[in-house]
């Protein structure tokens, strides 16, 4: 099997599973019942994990709020900013955000909220220009790295401009954490969201970082957990696993693991470009994540290639999604100015911790062979139609 879909998710690392194990069985204490030794151990384990996660992203541990994942974090960030800052003013995001950001903003655009929503267009390189930011905003949300193309956005510069206008700045950094240095403080953000399962942690756990003093009100209230910022009994095992995964990600970053992965990605692209001359690598000339390759192969349907490769136990993903039986091109690729055909001909390859050097060759050979087969079949079908 070749697994090259790390932007979707990755395997849980053995060290993470080991750290979590006791908290799935014998260490079952409720951290809110801190008066018992069992409860106290659970609370201490959460606080240790909070520090580990904070250290990975350059935040203070008091700024970390554990959630059920990046989707919840983005939702809380956006709704909380809206609740705290009133209903006048617009909410902005880039046109290439993940649905975790687009959907809560769309919800706020509906009655009874009727907030003004501003989707910022991209320039021809797929980047955002500061001049497209509105002057009357409450919150701007721009992702650090795009999940489909890996393109990196100038979040630090945008955050500076946004905050100078007195507006809040949120960034969904889910795809960037653990792959490049992400520093909450240096990015100058008010709010930041990410998930554990993209860095070898468990699924269903994430973090929202809230800068101290930010005008933000948690919309998820209950028993006062997480300092009253996110109600609900904590997933202790999940949080412990997240903490350990964060610690390992920090070690990998300081050991230049990203350089190894970038080499695999670059070798893969070179091999493929040598065989398929009309190949387009999206974002090739702009800063992008070291692990991601978004490639357009004309004359094939990305989803067909993904299916064919899956049959050979090679896992990648397509630049499209199947909604109610209809194939839809990716909104990200369309926002970058690609035609529907080009978007439907795009696939995403994303490498990660367990990727091996030989994956570059194995993957490129399998893609070339399947593409030739698919193109031959398409020509055959065309000939039959024209007959
Ligand atoms: N944001 C980005 C950029 C993502 O890629 C993802 C998941 O792929 C999410 C948010 C949502 O993460 P989760 O499903 O862990 O909540």
PDB file of C-alpha atoms in Angstrom, residues 41-188:
ATOM      1  CA  UNK A  41      -4.556  12.836  37.666  1.00  0.00           C
ATOM      2  CA  UNK A  42      -6.931  13.418  34.736  1.00  0.00           C
ATOM      3  CA  UNK A  43      -6.786  17.188  35.296  1.00  0.00           C
ATOM      4  CA  UNK A  44      -2.982  17.141  35.542  1.00  0.00           C
ATOM      5  CA  UNK A  45      -2.759  15.098  32.331  1.00  0.00           C
ATOM      6  CA  UNK A  46      -4.902  17.685  30.519  1.00  0.00           C
ATOM      7  CA  UNK A  47      -2.773  20.568  31.782  1.00  0.00           C
ATOM      8  CA  UNK A  48       0.405  18.775  30.674  1.00  0.00           C
ATOM      9  CA  UNK A  49      -1.099  18.263  27.198  1.00  0.00           C
ATOM     10  CA  UNK A  50      -2.166  21.925  27.091  1.00  0.00           C
ATOM     11  CA  UNK A  51       1.462  22.925  27.589  1.00  0.00           C
ATOM     12  CA  UNK A  52       2.665  20.474  24.908  1.00  0.00           C
ATOM     13  CA  UNK A  53       0.143  21.816  22.376  1.00  0.00           C
ATOM     14  CA  UNK A  54       0.877  25.451  23.288  1.00  0.00           C
ATOM     15  CA  UNK A  55       4.608  24.879  22.798  1.00  0.00           C
ATOM     16  CA  UNK A  56       4.078  23.475  19.306  1.00  0.00           C
ATOM     17  CA  UNK A  57       2.229  26.597  18.132  1.00  0.00           C
ATOM     18  CA  UNK A  58       3.952  29.390  20.044  1.00  0.00           C
ATOM     19  CA  UNK A  59       1.010  30.177  22.316  1.00  0.00           C
ATOM     20  CA  UNK A  60       0.639  30.451  26.066  1.00  0.00           C
ATOM     21  CA  UNK A  61      -1.002  27.371  27.572  1.00  0.00           C
ATOM     22  CA  UNK A  62      -3.719  29.603  29.081  1.00  0.00           C
ATOM     23  CA  UNK A  63      -4.737  30.482  25.501  1.00  0.00           C
ATOM     24  CA  UNK A  64      -5.464  26.868  24.454  1.00  0.00           C
ATOM     25  CA  UNK A  65      -9.090  25.653  24.491  1.00  0.00           C
ATOM     26  CA  UNK A  66      -9.560  21.958  23.692  1.00  0.00           C
ATOM     27  CA  UNK A  67     -12.403  21.173  21.269  1.00  0.00           C
ATOM     28  CA  UNK A  68     -13.609  18.206  19.211  1.00  0.00           C
ATOM     29  CA  UNK A  69     -11.525  19.251  16.186  1.00  0.00           C
ATOM     30  CA  UNK A  70     -10.797  22.063  13.769  1.00  0.00           C
ATOM     31  CA  UNK A  71     -14.409  22.183  12.583  1.00  0.00           C
ATOM     32  CA  UNK A  72     -15.628  22.985  16.081  1.00  0.00           C
ATOM     33  CA  UNK A  73     -12.739  25.377  16.698  1.00  0.00           C
ATOM     34  CA  UNK A  74     -13.521  27.393  13.549  1.00  0.00           C
ATOM     35  CA  UNK A  75     -17.221  27.407  14.441  1.00  0.00           C
ATOM     36  CA  UNK A  76     -16.534  28.654  17.970  1.00  0.00           C
ATOM     37  CA  UNK A  77     -14.040  31.243  16.748  1.00  0.00           C
ATOM     38  CA  UNK A  78     -16.466  32.730  14.213  1.00  0.00           C
ATOM     39  CA  UNK A  79     -19.651  32.594  16.276  1.00  0.00           C
ATOM     40  CA  UNK A  80     -17.852  33.809  19.386  1.00  0.00           C
ATOM     41  CA  UNK A  81     -16.408  36.805  17.526  1.00  0.00           C
ATOM     42  CA  UNK A  82     -19.847  37.642  16.145  1.00  0.00           C
ATOM     43  CA  UNK A  83     -21.517  37.312  19.565  1.00  0.00           C
ATOM     44  CA  UNK A  84     -18.968  39.544  21.255  1.00  0.00           C
ATOM     45  CA  UNK A  85     -18.779  42.241  18.620  1.00  0.00           C
ATOM     46  CA  UNK A  86     -22.363  42.881  17.632  1.00  0.00           C
ATOM     47  CA  UNK A  87     -24.127  42.467  14.368  1.00  0.00           C
ATOM     48  CA  UNK A  88     -22.858  45.463  12.428  1.00  0.00           C
ATOM     49  CA  UNK A  89     -19.855  45.031  10.211  1.00  0.00           C
ATOM     50  CA  UNK A  90     -18.857  42.316   7.831  1.00  0.00           C
ATOM     51  CA  UNK A  91     -17.295  38.894   8.216  1.00  0.00           C
ATOM     52  CA  UNK A  92     -14.619  38.093   5.649  1.00  0.00           C
ATOM     53  CA  UNK A  93     -12.796  35.016   4.495  1.00  0.00           C
ATOM     54  CA  UNK A  94     -10.889  33.893   1.438  1.00  0.00           C
ATOM     55  CA  UNK A  95     -12.790  32.098  -1.305  1.00  0.00           C
ATOM     56  CA  UNK A  96     -10.659  28.980  -0.751  1.00  0.00           C
ATOM     57  CA  UNK A  97     -11.412  28.293   2.920  1.00  0.00           C
ATOM     58  CA  UNK A  98     -12.389  24.844   4.135  1.00  0.00           C
ATOM     59  CA  UNK A  99     -16.152  24.342   4.759  1.00  0.00           C
ATOM     60  CA  UNK A 100     -15.295  24.499   8.483  1.00  0.00           C
ATOM     61  CA  UNK A 101     -14.974  28.279   7.950  1.00  0.00           C
ATOM     62  CA  UNK A 102     -17.307  28.819   4.995  1.00  0.00           C
ATOM     63  CA  UNK A 103     -20.305  27.117   6.589  1.00  0.00           C
ATOM     64  CA  UNK A 104     -20.477  29.047   9.905  1.00  0.00           C
ATOM     65  CA  UNK A 105     -20.059  32.281   7.934  1.00  0.00           C
ATOM     66  CA  UNK A 106     -22.876  31.253   5.591  1.00  0.00           C
ATOM     67  CA  UNK A 107     -25.032  30.456   8.623  1.00  0.00           C
ATOM     68  CA  UNK A 108     -24.478  33.952  10.000  1.00  0.00           C
ATOM     69  CA  UNK A 109     -25.482  35.424   6.639  1.00  0.00           C
ATOM     70  CA  UNK A 110     -28.963  33.884   7.049  1.00  0.00           C
ATOM     71  CA  UNK A 111     -31.909  35.306   9.042  1.00  0.00           C
ATOM     72  CA  UNK A 112     -32.160  36.138  11.888  1.00  0.00           C
ATOM     73  CA  UNK A 113     -28.446  37.113  11.854  1.00  0.00           C
ATOM     74  CA  UNK A 114     -28.190  38.544   8.306  1.00  0.00           C
ATOM     75  CA  UNK A 115     -24.503  39.361   8.771  1.00  0.00           C
ATOM     76  CA  UNK A 116     -22.698  40.750   5.750  1.00  0.00           C
ATOM     77  CA  UNK A 117     -20.303  38.173   4.373  1.00  0.00           C
ATOM     78  CA  UNK A 118     -17.383  39.040   2.174  1.00  0.00           C
ATOM     79  CA  UNK A 119     -15.534  36.351   0.224  1.00  0.00           C
ATOM     80  CA  UNK A 120     -12.133  37.633  -0.764  1.00  0.00           C
ATOM     81  CA  UNK A 121     -11.068  36.705  -4.291  1.00  0.00           C
ATOM     82  CA  UNK A 122      -7.575  35.482  -5.122  1.00  0.00           C
ATOM     83  CA  UNK A 123      -5.067  36.968  -7.526  1.00  0.00           C
ATOM     84  CA  UNK A 124      -3.885  34.903 -10.538  1.00  0.00           C
ATOM     85  CA  UNK A 125      -1.207  33.224  -8.374  1.00  0.00           C
ATOM     86  CA  UNK A 126      -3.871  31.994  -6.007  1.00  0.00           C
ATOM     87  CA  UNK A 127      -2.895  34.538  -3.338  1.00  0.00           C
ATOM     88  CA  UNK A 128      -4.881  37.162  -1.452  1.00  0.00           C
ATOM     89  CA  UNK A 129      -4.200  40.854  -1.738  1.00  0.00           C
ATOM     90  CA  UNK A 130      -4.524  43.066   1.360  1.00  0.00           C
ATOM     91  CA  UNK A 131      -6.361  45.712  -0.683  1.00  0.00           C
ATOM     92  CA  UNK A 132      -9.368  43.391  -0.986  1.00  0.00           C
ATOM     93  CA  UNK A 133     -10.064  43.576   2.762  1.00  0.00           C
ATOM     94  CA  UNK A 134     -13.160  45.613   3.740  1.00  0.00           C
ATOM     95  CA  UNK A 135     -12.963  48.578   6.136  1.00  0.00           C
ATOM     96  CA  UNK A 136     -15.959  47.737   8.301  1.00  0.00           C
ATOM     97  CA  UNK A 137     -15.142  44.205   9.422  1.00  0.00           C
ATOM     98  CA  UNK A 138     -15.741  42.326  12.663  1.00  0.00           C
ATOM     99  CA  UNK A 139     -13.607  39.339  11.771  1.00  0.00           C
ATOM    100  CA  UNK A 140     -11.424  38.127   8.917  1.00  0.00           C
ATOM    101  CA  UNK A 141     -10.589  34.440   8.596  1.00  0.00           C
ATOM    102  CA  UNK A 142      -7.767  33.360   6.296  1.00  0.00           C
ATOM    103  CA  UNK A 143      -6.256  29.890   6.325  1.00  0.00           C
ATOM    104  CA  UNK A 144      -2.493  29.532   6.596  1.00  0.00           C
ATOM    105  CA  UNK A 145      -2.199  26.629   4.150  1.00  0.00           C
ATOM    106  CA  UNK A 146      -4.797  25.400   1.732  1.00  0.00           C
ATOM    107  CA  UNK A 147      -5.803  21.767   2.155  1.00  0.00           C
ATOM    108  CA  UNK A 148      -6.104  21.058  -1.589  1.00  0.00           C
ATOM    109  CA  UNK A 149      -3.125  22.880  -3.069  1.00  0.00           C
ATOM    110  CA  UNK A 150      -0.873  23.402  -0.055  1.00  0.00           C
ATOM    111  CA  UNK A 151      -0.524  27.086  -1.069  1.00  0.00           C
ATOM    112  CA  UNK A 152       0.550  29.254   1.874  1.00  0.00           C
ATOM    113  CA  UNK A 153      -1.168  32.592   2.439  1.00  0.00           C
ATOM    114  CA  UNK A 154       0.537  35.695   3.863  1.00  0.00           C
ATOM    115  CA  UNK A 155      -1.461  35.466   7.090  1.00  0.00           C
ATOM    116  CA  UNK A 156       0.992  37.480   9.133  1.00  0.00           C
ATOM    117  CA  UNK A 157       0.803  40.491   6.798  1.00  0.00           C
ATOM    118  CA  UNK A 158      -2.982  40.210   6.485  1.00  0.00           C
ATOM    119  CA  UNK A 159      -3.360  39.895  10.282  1.00  0.00           C
ATOM    120  CA  UNK A 160      -1.368  43.100  10.725  1.00  0.00           C
ATOM    121  CA  UNK A 161      -3.607  45.011   8.314  1.00  0.00           C
ATOM    122  CA  UNK A 162      -6.791  43.531   9.803  1.00  0.00           C
ATOM    123  CA  UNK A 163      -5.860  44.234  13.418  1.00  0.00           C
ATOM    124  CA  UNK A 164      -4.826  47.797  12.568  1.00  0.00           C
ATOM    125  CA  UNK A 165      -8.451  48.346  11.555  1.00  0.00           C
ATOM    126  CA  UNK A 166      -9.561  47.119  14.982  1.00  0.00           C
ATOM    127  CA  UNK A 167     -10.928  43.892  13.575  1.00  0.00           C
ATOM    128  CA  UNK A 168     -10.343  40.333  14.828  1.00  0.00           C
ATOM    129  CA  UNK A 169      -8.210  37.909  12.834  1.00  0.00           C
ATOM    130  CA  UNK A 170      -8.743  34.152  12.812  1.00  0.00           C
ATOM    131  CA  UNK A 171      -6.697  31.577  10.930  1.00  0.00           C
ATOM    132  CA  UNK A 172      -7.453  27.932  10.230  1.00  0.00           C
ATOM    133  CA  UNK A 173      -3.950  26.460  10.465  1.00  0.00           C
ATOM    134  CA  UNK A 174      -5.066  22.804  10.368  1.00  0.00           C
ATOM    135  CA  UNK A 175      -2.896  21.845   7.390  1.00  0.00           C
ATOM    136  CA  UNK A 176       0.141  23.848   8.413  1.00  0.00           C
ATOM    137  CA  UNK A 177       0.664  22.659  12.003  1.00  0.00           C
ATOM    138  CA  UNK A 178       3.455  20.107  12.261  1.00  0.00           C
ATOM    139  CA  UNK A 179       4.471  20.654   8.619  1.00  0.00           C
ATOM    140  CA  UNK A 180       5.906  24.150   8.882  1.00  0.00           C
ATOM    141  CA  UNK A 181       6.613  26.381  11.885  1.00  0.00           C
ATOM    142  CA  UNK A 182       3.351  27.874  13.114  1.00  0.00           C
ATOM    143  CA  UNK A 183       3.686  30.536  15.787  1.00  0.00           C
ATOM    144  CA  UNK A 184       0.437  32.069  17.051  1.00  0.00           C
ATOM    145  CA  UNK A 185       2.208  35.004  18.617  1.00  0.00           C
ATOM    146  CA  UNK A 186       4.416  35.802  15.607  1.00  0.00           C
ATOM    147  CA  UNK A 187       1.495  35.479  13.199  1.00  0.00           C
ATOM    148  CA  UNK A 188      -0.259  38.184  15.235  1.00  0.00           C
TER     149      UNK A 188
END
